[in-house]
PDB file of C-alpha atoms in Angstrom:
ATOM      1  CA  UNK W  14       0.000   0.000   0.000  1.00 50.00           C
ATOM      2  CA  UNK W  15       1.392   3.716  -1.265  1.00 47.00           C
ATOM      3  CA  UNK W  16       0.542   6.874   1.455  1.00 45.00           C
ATOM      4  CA  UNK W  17       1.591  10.240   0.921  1.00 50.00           C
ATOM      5  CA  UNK W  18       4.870  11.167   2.509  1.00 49.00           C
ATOM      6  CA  UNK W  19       3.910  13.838   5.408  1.00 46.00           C
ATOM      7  CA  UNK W  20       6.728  16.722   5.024  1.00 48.00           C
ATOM      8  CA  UNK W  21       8.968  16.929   7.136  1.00 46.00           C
ATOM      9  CA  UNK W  22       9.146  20.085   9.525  1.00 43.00           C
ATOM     10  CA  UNK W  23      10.588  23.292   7.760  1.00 45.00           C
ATOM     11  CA  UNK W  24      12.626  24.205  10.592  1.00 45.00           C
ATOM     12  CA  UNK W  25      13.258  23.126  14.132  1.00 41.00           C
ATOM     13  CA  UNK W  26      10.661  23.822  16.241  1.00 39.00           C
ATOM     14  CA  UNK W  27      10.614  26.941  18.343  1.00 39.00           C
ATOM     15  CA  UNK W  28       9.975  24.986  21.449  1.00 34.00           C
ATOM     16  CA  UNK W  29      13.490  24.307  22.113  1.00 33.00           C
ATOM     17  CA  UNK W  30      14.140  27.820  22.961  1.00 33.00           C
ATOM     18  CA  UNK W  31      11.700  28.005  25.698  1.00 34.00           C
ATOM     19  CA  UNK W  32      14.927  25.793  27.347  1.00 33.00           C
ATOM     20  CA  UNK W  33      17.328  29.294  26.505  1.00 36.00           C
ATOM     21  CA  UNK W  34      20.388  27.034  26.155  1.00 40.00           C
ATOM     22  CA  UNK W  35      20.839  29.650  22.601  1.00 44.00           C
ATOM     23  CA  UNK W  36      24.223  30.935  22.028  1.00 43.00           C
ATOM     24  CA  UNK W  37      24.348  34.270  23.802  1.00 45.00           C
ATOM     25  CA  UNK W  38      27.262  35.678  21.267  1.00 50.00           C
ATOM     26  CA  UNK W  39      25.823  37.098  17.965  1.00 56.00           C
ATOM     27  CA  UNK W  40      26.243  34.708  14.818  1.00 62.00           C
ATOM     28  CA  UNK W  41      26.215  36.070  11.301  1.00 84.00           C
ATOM     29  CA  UNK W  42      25.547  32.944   9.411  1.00 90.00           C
ATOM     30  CA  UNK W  43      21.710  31.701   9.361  1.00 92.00           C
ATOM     31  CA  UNK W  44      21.313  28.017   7.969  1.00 90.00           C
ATOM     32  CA  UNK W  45      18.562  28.208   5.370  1.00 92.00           C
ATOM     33  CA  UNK W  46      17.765  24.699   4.185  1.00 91.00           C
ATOM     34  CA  UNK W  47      18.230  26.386   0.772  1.00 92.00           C
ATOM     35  CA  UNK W  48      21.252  27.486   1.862  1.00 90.00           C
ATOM     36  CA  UNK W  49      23.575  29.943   4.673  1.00 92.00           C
ATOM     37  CA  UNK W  50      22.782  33.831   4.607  1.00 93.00           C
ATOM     38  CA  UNK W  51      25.807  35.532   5.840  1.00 93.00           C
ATOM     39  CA  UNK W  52      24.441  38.686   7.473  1.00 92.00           C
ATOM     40  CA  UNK W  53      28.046  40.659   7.145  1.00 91.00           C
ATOM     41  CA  UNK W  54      27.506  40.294   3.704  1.00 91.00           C
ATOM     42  CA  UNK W  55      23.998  40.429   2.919  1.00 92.00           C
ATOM     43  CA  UNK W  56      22.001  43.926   2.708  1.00 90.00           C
ATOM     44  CA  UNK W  57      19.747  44.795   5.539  1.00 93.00           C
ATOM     45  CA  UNK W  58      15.891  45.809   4.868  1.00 92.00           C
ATOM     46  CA  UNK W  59      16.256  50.055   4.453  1.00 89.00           C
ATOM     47  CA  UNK W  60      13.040  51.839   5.041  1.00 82.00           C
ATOM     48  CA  UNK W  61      11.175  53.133   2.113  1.00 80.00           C
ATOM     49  CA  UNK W  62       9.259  56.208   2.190  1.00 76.00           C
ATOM     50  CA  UNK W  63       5.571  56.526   4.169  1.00 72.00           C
ATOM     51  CA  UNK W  64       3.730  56.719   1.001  1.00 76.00           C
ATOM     52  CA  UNK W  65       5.275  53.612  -0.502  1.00 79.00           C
ATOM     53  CA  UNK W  66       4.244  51.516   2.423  1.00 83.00           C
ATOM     54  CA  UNK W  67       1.455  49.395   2.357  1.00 83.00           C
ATOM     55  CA  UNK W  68       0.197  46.295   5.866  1.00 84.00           C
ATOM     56  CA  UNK W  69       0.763  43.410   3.287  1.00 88.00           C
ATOM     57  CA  UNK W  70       2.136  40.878   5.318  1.00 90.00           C
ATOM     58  CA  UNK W  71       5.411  39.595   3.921  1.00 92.00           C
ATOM     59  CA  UNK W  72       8.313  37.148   5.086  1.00 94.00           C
ATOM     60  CA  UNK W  73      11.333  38.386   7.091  1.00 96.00           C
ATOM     61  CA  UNK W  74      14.687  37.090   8.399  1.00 96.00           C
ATOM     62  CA  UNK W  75      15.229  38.507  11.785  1.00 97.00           C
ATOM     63  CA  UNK W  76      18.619  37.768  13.693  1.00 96.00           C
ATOM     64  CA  UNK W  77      18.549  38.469  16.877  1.00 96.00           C
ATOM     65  CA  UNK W  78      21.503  39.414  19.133  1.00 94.00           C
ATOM     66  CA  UNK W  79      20.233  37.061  21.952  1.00 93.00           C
ATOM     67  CA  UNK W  80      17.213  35.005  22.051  1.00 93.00           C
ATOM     68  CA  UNK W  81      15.500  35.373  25.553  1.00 93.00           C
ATOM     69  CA  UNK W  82      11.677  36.018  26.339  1.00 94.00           C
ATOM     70  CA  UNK W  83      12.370  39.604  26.550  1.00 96.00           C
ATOM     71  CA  UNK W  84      12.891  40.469  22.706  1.00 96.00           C
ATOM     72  CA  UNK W  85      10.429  37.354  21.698  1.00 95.00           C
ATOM     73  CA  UNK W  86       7.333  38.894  23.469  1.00 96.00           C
ATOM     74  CA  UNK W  87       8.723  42.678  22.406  1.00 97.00           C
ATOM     75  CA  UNK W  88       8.087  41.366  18.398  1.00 97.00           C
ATOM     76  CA  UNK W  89       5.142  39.816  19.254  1.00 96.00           C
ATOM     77  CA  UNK W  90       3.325  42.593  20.919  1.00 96.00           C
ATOM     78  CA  UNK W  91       4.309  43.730  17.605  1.00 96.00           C
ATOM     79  CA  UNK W  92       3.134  41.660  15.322  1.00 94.00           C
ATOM     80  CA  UNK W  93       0.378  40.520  17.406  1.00 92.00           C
ATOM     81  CA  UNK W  94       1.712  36.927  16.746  1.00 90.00           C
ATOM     82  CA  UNK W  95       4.280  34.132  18.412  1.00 88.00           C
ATOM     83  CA  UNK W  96       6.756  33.222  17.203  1.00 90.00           C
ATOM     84  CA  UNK W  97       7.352  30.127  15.690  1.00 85.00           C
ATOM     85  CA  UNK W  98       9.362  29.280  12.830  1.00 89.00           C
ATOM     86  CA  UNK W  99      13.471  29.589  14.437  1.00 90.00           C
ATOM     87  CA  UNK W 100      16.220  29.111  12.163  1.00 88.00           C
ATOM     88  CA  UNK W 101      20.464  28.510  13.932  1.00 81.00           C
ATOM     89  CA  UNK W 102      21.333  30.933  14.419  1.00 82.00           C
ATOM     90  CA  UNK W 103      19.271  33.197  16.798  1.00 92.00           C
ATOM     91  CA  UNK W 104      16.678  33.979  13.434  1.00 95.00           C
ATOM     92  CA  UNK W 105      13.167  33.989  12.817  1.00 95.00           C
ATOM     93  CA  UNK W 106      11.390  33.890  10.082  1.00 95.00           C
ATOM     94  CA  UNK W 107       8.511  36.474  10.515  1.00 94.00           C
ATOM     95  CA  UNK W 108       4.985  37.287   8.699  1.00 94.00           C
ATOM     96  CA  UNK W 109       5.353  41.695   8.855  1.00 94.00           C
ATOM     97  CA  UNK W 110       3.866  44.639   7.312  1.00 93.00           C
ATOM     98  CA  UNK W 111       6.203  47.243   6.516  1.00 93.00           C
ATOM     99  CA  UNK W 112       5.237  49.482   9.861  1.00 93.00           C
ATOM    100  CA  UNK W 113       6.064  46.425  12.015  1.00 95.00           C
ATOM    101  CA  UNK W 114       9.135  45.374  10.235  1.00 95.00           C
ATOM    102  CA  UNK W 115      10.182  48.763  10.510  1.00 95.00           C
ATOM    103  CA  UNK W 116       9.382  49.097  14.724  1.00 96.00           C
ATOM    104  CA  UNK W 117      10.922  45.539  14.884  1.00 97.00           C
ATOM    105  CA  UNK W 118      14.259  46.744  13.453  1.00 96.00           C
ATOM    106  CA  UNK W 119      14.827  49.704  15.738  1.00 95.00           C
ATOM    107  CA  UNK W 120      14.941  47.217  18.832  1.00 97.00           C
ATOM    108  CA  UNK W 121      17.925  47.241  21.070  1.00 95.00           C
ATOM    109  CA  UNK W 122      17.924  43.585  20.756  1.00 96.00           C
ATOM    110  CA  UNK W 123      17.821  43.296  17.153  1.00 97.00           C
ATOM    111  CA  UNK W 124      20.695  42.868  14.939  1.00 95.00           C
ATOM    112  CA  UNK W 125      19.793  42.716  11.199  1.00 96.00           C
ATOM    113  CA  UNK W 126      17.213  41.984   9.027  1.00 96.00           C
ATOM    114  CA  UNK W 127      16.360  40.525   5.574  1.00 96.00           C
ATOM    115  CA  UNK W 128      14.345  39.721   3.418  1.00 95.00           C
ATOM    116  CA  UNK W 129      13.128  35.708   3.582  1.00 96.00           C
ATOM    117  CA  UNK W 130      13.734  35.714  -0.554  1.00 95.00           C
ATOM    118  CA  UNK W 131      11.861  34.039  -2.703  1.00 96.00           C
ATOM    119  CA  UNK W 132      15.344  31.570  -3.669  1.00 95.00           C
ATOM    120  CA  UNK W 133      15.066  30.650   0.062  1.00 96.00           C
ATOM    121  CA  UNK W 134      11.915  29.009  -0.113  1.00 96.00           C
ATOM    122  CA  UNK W 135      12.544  26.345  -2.335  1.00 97.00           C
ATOM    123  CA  UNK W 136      14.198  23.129  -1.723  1.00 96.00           C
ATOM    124  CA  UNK W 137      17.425  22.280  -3.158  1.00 95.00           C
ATOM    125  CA  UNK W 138      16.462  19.062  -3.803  1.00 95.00           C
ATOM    126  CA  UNK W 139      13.784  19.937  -5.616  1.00 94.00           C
ATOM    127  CA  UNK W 140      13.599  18.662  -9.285  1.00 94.00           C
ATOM    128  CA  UNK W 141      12.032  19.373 -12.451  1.00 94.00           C
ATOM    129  CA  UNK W 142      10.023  15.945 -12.765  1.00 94.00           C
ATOM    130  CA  UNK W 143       8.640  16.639  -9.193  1.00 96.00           C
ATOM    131  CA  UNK W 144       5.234  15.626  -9.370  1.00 95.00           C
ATOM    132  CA  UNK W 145       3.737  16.324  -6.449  1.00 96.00           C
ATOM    133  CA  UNK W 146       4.777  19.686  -4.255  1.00 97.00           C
ATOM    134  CA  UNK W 147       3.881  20.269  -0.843  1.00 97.00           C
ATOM    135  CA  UNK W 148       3.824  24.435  -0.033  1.00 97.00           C
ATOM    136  CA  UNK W 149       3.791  25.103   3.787  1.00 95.00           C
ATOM    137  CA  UNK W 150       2.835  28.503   4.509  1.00 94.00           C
ATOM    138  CA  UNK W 151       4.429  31.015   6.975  1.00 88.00           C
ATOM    139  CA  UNK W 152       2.307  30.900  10.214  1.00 78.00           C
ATOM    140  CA  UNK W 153      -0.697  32.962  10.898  1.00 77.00           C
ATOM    141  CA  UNK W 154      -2.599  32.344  14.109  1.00 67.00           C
ATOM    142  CA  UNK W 155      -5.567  34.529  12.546  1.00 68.00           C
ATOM    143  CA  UNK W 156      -5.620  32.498   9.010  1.00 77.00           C
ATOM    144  CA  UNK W 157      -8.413  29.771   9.060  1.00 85.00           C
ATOM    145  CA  UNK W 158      -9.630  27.294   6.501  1.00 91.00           C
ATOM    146  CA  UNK W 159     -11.325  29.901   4.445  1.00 92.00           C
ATOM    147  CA  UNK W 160      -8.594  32.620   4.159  1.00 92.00           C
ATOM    148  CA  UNK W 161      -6.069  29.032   3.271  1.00 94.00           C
ATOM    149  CA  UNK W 162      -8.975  28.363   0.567  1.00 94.00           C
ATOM    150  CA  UNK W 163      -8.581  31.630  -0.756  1.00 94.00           C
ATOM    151  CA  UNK W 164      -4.909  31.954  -1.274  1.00 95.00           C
ATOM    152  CA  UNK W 165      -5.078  28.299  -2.870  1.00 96.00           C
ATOM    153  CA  UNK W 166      -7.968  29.727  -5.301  1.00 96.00           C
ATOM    154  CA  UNK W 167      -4.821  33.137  -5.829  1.00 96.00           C
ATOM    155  CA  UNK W 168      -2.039  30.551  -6.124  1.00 97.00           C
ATOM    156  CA  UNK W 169      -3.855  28.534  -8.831  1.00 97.00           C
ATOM    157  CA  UNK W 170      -4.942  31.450 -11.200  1.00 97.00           C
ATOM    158  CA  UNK W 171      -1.440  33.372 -10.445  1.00 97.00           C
ATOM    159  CA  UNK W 172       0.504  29.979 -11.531  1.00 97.00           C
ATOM    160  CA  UNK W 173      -2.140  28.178 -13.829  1.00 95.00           C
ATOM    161  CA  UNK W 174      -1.525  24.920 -11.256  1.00 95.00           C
ATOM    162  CA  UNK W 175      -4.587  23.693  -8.722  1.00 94.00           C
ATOM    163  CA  UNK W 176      -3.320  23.976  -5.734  1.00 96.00           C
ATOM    164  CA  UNK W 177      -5.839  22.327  -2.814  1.00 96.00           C
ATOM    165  CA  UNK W 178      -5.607  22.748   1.000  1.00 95.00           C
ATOM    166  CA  UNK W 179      -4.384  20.369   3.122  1.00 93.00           C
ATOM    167  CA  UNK W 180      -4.211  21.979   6.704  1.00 92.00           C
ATOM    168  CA  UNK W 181      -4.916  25.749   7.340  1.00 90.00           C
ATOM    169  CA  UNK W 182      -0.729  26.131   6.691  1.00 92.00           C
ATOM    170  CA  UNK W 183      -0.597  23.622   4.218  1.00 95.00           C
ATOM    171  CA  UNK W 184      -1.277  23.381   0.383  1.00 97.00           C
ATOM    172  CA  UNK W 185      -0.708  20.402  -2.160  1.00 97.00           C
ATOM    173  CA  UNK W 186       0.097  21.007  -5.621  1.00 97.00           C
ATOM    174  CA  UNK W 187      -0.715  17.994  -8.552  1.00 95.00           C
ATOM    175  CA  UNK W 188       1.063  18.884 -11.187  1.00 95.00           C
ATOM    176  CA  UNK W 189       0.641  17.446 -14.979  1.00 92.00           C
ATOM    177  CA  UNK W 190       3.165  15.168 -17.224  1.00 91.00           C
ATOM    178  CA  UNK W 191       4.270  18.173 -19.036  1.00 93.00           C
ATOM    179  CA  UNK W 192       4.493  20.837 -16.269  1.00 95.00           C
ATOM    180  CA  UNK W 193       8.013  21.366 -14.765  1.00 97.00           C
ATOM    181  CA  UNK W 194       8.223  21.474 -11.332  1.00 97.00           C
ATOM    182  CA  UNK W 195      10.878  24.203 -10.780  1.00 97.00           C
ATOM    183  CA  UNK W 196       9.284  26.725 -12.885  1.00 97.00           C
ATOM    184  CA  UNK W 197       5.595  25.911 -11.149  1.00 97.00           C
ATOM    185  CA  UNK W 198       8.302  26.226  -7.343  1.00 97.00           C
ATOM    186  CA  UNK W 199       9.350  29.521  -8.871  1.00 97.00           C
ATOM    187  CA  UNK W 200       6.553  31.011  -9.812  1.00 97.00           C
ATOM    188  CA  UNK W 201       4.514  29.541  -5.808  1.00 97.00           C
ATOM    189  CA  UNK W 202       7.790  31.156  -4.381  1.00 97.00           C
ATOM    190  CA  UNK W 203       7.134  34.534  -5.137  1.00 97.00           C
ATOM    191  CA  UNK W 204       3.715  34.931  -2.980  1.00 96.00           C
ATOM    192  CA  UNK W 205       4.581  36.354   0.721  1.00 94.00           C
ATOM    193  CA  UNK W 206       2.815  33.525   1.920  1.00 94.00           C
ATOM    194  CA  UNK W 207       4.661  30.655   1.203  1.00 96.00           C
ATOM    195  CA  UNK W 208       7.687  29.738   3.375  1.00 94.00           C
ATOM    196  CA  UNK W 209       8.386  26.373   2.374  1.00 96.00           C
ATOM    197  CA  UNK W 210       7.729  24.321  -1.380  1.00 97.00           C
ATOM    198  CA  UNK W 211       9.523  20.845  -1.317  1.00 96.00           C
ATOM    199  CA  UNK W 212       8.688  17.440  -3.350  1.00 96.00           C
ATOM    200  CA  UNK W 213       5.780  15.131  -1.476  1.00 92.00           C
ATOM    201  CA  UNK W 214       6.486  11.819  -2.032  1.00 80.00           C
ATOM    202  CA  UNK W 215       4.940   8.493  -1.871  1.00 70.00           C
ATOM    203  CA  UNK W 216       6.102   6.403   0.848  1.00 59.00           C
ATOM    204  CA  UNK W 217       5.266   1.927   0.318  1.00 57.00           C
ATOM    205  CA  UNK W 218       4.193   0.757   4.009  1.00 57.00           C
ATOM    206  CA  UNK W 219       4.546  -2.649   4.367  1.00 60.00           C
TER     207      UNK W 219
END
């Protein structure tokens, strides 16, 4: 008998810092599944002018000088949101508007931030034969089966695919004989939603 493959958690789960055994010291390298971001040589967010700004909520990498509960709850008043998805070193990956991202920078305990790119969301072992994608989206305490329904409804027009829902934070993408996978990846990466497109795959249980 064939089951689907459940996907395997994006990143390490957040709970592990409720333990504070994080480095204390400052690291500039984050470990992206899809690769390291080196934050001494990667450009930092720079604010853009009032009028340009919009409360889209979009994905950013947030390295923090020290992870403790003092600077988590101090983003999460801001963002009205916990945080959950923690990348080594001392990063999170967080949903923002550009206000928030903005007040999130200017604290004491922050010490750069990016943008979560759209190459970062795709996994490296993704290939163009792929026929089956599984899209995890970036979490959202307030986004419920409907709002998931309507982003997979988005998703399909944007990328001519059909993309179904899964979980509230989870899509599935079917894709056909003749559609290549990493251009279908691309094109899903580029939505602020998504955090996370990798192959699902069929699993025999015996």
């Amino acid at each position: 008998e064939e089951v689907e493959a459940m996907p395997p958690l994006l990143l390490p789960v957040a709970i592990i810092l409720a333990i504070s055994h994080c480095t204390p010291v400052h690291a500039s390298i984050i470990e992206l599944r899809a690769g390291n971001v080196d934050t001494e040589k990667t450009q930092e967010i720079s604010q853009i002018e009032a009028s340009l700004q919009d409360e889209e909520q979009r994905p950013y990498l947030v390295n923090l000088k020290e992870v403790n509960e003092d600077i988590k709850g101090s983003i999460s008043r801001i963002i009205h949101e916990s945080l959950e998805e923690y990348i080594p070193e001392n990063t999170f990956v967080i949903m923002a508007s550009h206000s928030e991202i903005y007040e999130i920078q200017k604290l004491a305990g922050v010490a750069w931030v990016g943008d979560y790119k759209a190459g970062y969301k795709v996994s490296p072992d993704m290939e163009k034969g792929a026929r089956k994608l599984t899209v995890l989206l970036g979490h959202d305490m307030h986004r419920g089966d409907e709002e998931t329904l309507k982003f997979a409804q988005v998703l399909s027009e944007s990328c001519k695919i059909a993309a179904t829902m899964a979980t509230s934070k989870t899509l599935l993408i079917s894709l056909k004989d003749e559609e290549d996978a990493l251009k279908i990846a691309s094109c899903t990466s580029n939505h602020h939603p998504v955090l996370w497109i990798e192959e699902r795959k069929d699993v025999k249980v015996w």
